[in-house]
Amino acid sequence: ICDDNEAGIISYQGLNFLGNWTIHCHYQEEENVEIQEFVDEFGFPVLALHENSAIAIQDNSLEVIGENKISIFTKNSKLDIAPGDKYYI
């Protein structure tokens, strides 16, 4: 799945509530290469939210809520976090 950026978006930081983190909604495993290329090119880590998954952030802790895992993409790595688990950002 490829998004050609027809809108000409130049910033992926949203409202900057999460600092440098970028959110990728409706994530599917087939997008791994595209997301990793984005991280490598722009340097922003990506929180990839599968369908029926969400996150709750309090202080420096991210908790996965919902039915599915989320995936975190950083330079040279991908980490999956299951519902109910926490990740410290």
Coordinates of N, CA and C in Angstrom, one line a residue:
I1 N 0.9 -1.2 0.0 CA 0.0 0.0 0.0 C 0.9 1.2 0.0
C2 N 0.7 2.1 -0.9 CA 1.6 3.3 -1.1 C 0.7 4.5 -1.1
D3 N 1.1 5.5 -0.3 CA 0.5 6.8 -0.2 C 1.4 7.7 -0.9
D4 N 1.0 8.3 -2.1 CA 1.8 9.1 -2.9 C 1.9 10.6 -2.4
N5 N 1.3 10.9 -1.2 CA 1.4 12.2 -0.6 C 0.9 13.3 -1.6
E6 N -0.2 13.0 -2.2 CA -0.8 14.0 -3.2 C -1.1 15.3 -2.5
A7 N -1.3 15.4 -1.2 CA -1.6 16.6 -0.5 C -0.3 17.5 -0.3
G8 N 0.9 16.9 -0.5 CA 2.1 17.6 -0.3 C 2.5 17.8 1.2
I9 N 2.1 16.9 2.0 CA 2.4 17.0 3.5 C 3.9 17.0 3.7
I10 N 4.4 18.0 4.4 CA 5.8 18.1 4.7 C 6.2 17.9 6.2
S11 N 5.2 17.8 7.0 CA 5.4 17.5 8.5 C 4.5 16.4 8.9
Y12 N 5.0 15.4 9.6 CA 4.3 14.3 10.1 C 4.2 14.3 11.6
Q13 N 4.4 15.4 12.2 CA 4.4 15.5 13.7 C 3.0 15.7 14.3
G14 N 2.0 15.8 13.5 CA 0.6 16.0 14.1 C 0.6 17.3 14.9
L15 N 0.0 17.2 16.1 CA 0.0 18.3 17.0 C 1.2 18.4 17.9
N16 N 2.1 17.5 17.7 CA 3.4 17.4 18.5 C 3.1 17.1 19.9
F17 N 2.0 16.4 20.2 CA 1.7 15.9 21.6 C 2.7 14.9 22.0
L18 N 3.3 14.1 21.1 CA 4.2 13.1 21.4 C 5.7 13.4 21.0
G19 N 6.0 14.6 21.0 CA 7.4 15.0 20.6 C 7.7 14.6 19.1
N20 N 8.7 13.9 18.9 CA 9.1 13.5 17.6 C 8.4 12.3 17.0
W21 N 7.6 11.6 17.8 CA 6.9 10.4 17.4 C 5.9 10.7 16.3
T22 N 5.8 9.8 15.4 CA 4.8 9.8 14.3 C 3.8 8.7 14.5
I23 N 2.5 8.9 14.3 CA 1.5 7.9 14.4 C 1.1 7.4 13.0
H24 N 1.0 6.1 12.9 CA 0.6 5.5 11.6 C -0.7 4.6 12.0
C25 N -1.8 5.1 11.6 CA -3.1 4.4 11.9 C -3.4 3.3 10.8
H26 N -4.2 2.4 11.2 CA -4.7 1.3 10.3 C -3.5 0.5 9.7
Y27 N -2.5 0.3 10.6 CA -1.3 -0.4 10.1 C -1.6 -1.8 9.7
Q28 N -0.9 -2.2 8.7 CA -0.9 -3.6 8.2 C 0.6 -4.1 8.0
E29 N 0.8 -5.3 8.3 CA 2.2 -5.9 8.2 C 2.9 -5.6 6.9
E30 N 2.1 -5.6 5.8 CA 2.6 -5.4 4.5 C 3.3 -4.0 4.3
E31 N 3.1 -3.1 5.3 CA 3.6 -1.7 5.2 C 5.0 -1.6 5.9
N32 N 5.5 -2.7 6.4 CA 6.8 -2.6 7.2 C 7.9 -1.9 6.4
V33 N 8.1 -2.3 5.2 CA 9.3 -1.7 4.4 C 9.0 -0.2 4.2
E34 N 7.8 0.2 3.9 CA 7.5 1.6 3.6 C 7.7 2.4 4.9
I35 N 7.2 1.9 6.1 CA 7.4 2.6 7.3 C 8.8 2.7 7.7
Q36 N 9.6 1.6 7.6 CA 11.0 1.6 7.9 C 11.8 2.6 7.1
E37 N 11.4 2.7 5.8 CA 12.0 3.7 4.9 C 11.7 5.1 5.4
F38 N 10.5 5.3 5.8 CA 10.1 6.6 6.4 C 11.0 7.0 7.6
V39 N 11.1 6.0 8.5 CA 12.0 6.3 9.7 C 13.4 6.6 9.3
D40 N 13.9 5.8 8.4 CA 15.3 6.0 8.0 C 15.5 7.3 7.3
E41 N 14.5 7.8 6.5 CA 14.7 9.0 5.7 C 14.5 10.2 6.6
F42 N 13.4 10.2 7.4 CA 13.1 11.4 8.2 C 13.6 11.4 9.6
G43 N 13.9 10.2 10.2 CA 14.5 10.2 11.5 C 13.4 10.1 12.6
F44 N 12.1 10.1 12.3 CA 11.1 10.1 13.3 C 10.7 8.7 13.6
P45 N 10.7 8.2 14.9 CA 10.1 6.9 15.2 C 8.6 6.9 15.0
V46 N 8.1 5.7 14.6 CA 6.7 5.6 14.3 C 6.0 4.6 15.2
L47 N 4.8 5.1 15.7 CA 3.9 4.2 16.5 C 2.9 3.7 15.5
A48 N 2.9 2.5 15.1 CA 2.0 1.9 14.1 C 0.9 1.2 14.8
L49 N -0.3 1.7 14.7 CA -1.5 1.2 15.4 C -2.3 0.2 14.4
H50 N -2.4 -1.0 14.8 CA -3.2 -2.0 14.1 C -4.7 -1.6 14.3
E51 N -5.5 -2.2 13.5 CA -7.0 -2.0 13.7 C -7.3 -2.5 15.1
N52 N -8.3 -1.8 15.7 CA -8.7 -2.2 17.1 C -7.6 -2.1 18.1
S53 N -6.7 -1.2 17.9 CA -5.7 -1.0 18.9 C -5.6 0.6 19.2
A54 N -5.1 0.9 20.4 CA -5.0 2.3 20.7 C -3.9 2.4 21.8
I55 N -3.5 3.6 22.1 CA -2.5 3.8 23.2 C -3.0 4.8 24.2
A56 N -2.6 4.6 25.4 CA -2.8 5.6 26.5 C -1.5 6.0 27.0
I57 N -1.3 7.3 27.1 CA 0.0 7.8 27.5 C -0.1 8.6 28.8
Q58 N 0.7 8.2 29.8 CA 0.7 9.0 31.1 C 2.1 9.1 31.5
D59 N 2.5 10.3 31.8 CA 3.9 10.6 32.1 C 4.8 10.0 31.0
N60 N 5.7 9.2 31.3 CA 6.6 8.6 30.3 C 6.3 7.2 29.9
S61 N 5.0 6.8 30.2 CA 4.6 5.4 29.9 C 3.5 5.3 28.9
L62 N 3.7 4.5 27.9 CA 2.7 4.2 26.9 C 2.1 2.8 27.1
E63 N 0.8 2.7 27.2 CA 0.1 1.5 27.5 C -0.7 1.1 26.2
V64 N -0.7 -0.1 25.8 CA -1.5 -0.5 24.6 C -2.8 -1.0 25.1
I65 N -3.9 -0.4 24.5 CA -5.2 -0.8 24.9 C -5.9 -1.2 23.6
G66 N -7.0 -2.0 23.8 CA -7.7 -2.5 22.6 C -7.5 -4.0 22.5
E67 N -7.7 -4.5 21.3 CA -7.7 -5.9 21.0 C -6.4 -6.4 20.3
N68 N -5.7 -5.4 19.7 CA -4.5 -5.8 18.9 C -3.2 -5.1 19.4
K69 N -2.1 -5.7 19.0 CA -0.8 -5.1 19.4 C -0.6 -3.8 18.6
I70 N 0.5 -3.1 19.0 CA 1.0 -2.0 18.2 C 2.4 -2.3 17.9
S71 N 2.9 -1.6 16.9 CA 4.3 -1.8 16.5 C 5.1 -0.5 16.6
I72 N 6.3 -0.5 17.1 CA 7.1 0.7 17.2 C 8.3 0.5 16.3
F73 N 8.5 1.4 15.3 CA 9.6 1.4 14.4 C 10.5 2.5 14.8
T74 N 11.8 2.1 14.9 CA 12.9 3.1 15.2 C 14.0 2.7 14.2
K75 N 15.1 3.5 14.2 CA 16.2 3.2 13.3 C 16.6 1.7 13.5
N76 N 16.5 0.9 12.5 CA 17.0 -0.4 12.4 C 16.3 -1.4 13.3
S77 N 15.1 -1.0 13.8 CA 14.4 -2.0 14.7 C 12.8 -1.8 14.6
K78 N 12.2 -2.9 14.9 CA 10.7 -2.9 15.0 C 10.4 -3.7 16.3
L79 N 9.5 -3.2 17.1 CA 9.1 -3.8 18.4 C 7.6 -3.9 18.4
D80 N 7.1 -5.1 18.7 CA 5.7 -5.3 18.9 C 5.3 -5.3 20.4
I81 N 4.2 -4.5 20.7 CA 3.8 -4.5 22.1 C 2.3 -4.9 22.2
A82 N 2.1 -5.9 23.0 CA 0.8 -6.5 23.1 C -0.2 -5.7 24.0
P83 N -1.5 -5.9 23.8 CA -2.5 -5.2 24.6 C -2.2 -5.4 26.1
G84 N -2.3 -4.3 26.9 CA -2.0 -4.5 28.3 C -0.6 -4.2 28.7
D85 N 0.3 -4.3 27.7 CA 1.7 -4.1 28.0 C 2.1 -2.6 28.0
K86 N 3.2 -2.3 28.7 CA 3.6 -0.9 28.7 C 5.0 -0.7 28.0
Y87 N 5.2 0.5 27.5 CA 6.5 0.8 26.9 C 6.9 2.2 27.5
Y88 N 8.1 2.4 27.9 CA 8.5 3.6 28.5 C 9.2 4.5 27.4
I89 N 8.6 5.7 27.2 CA 9.1 6.6 26.2 C 10.0 7.7 26.8

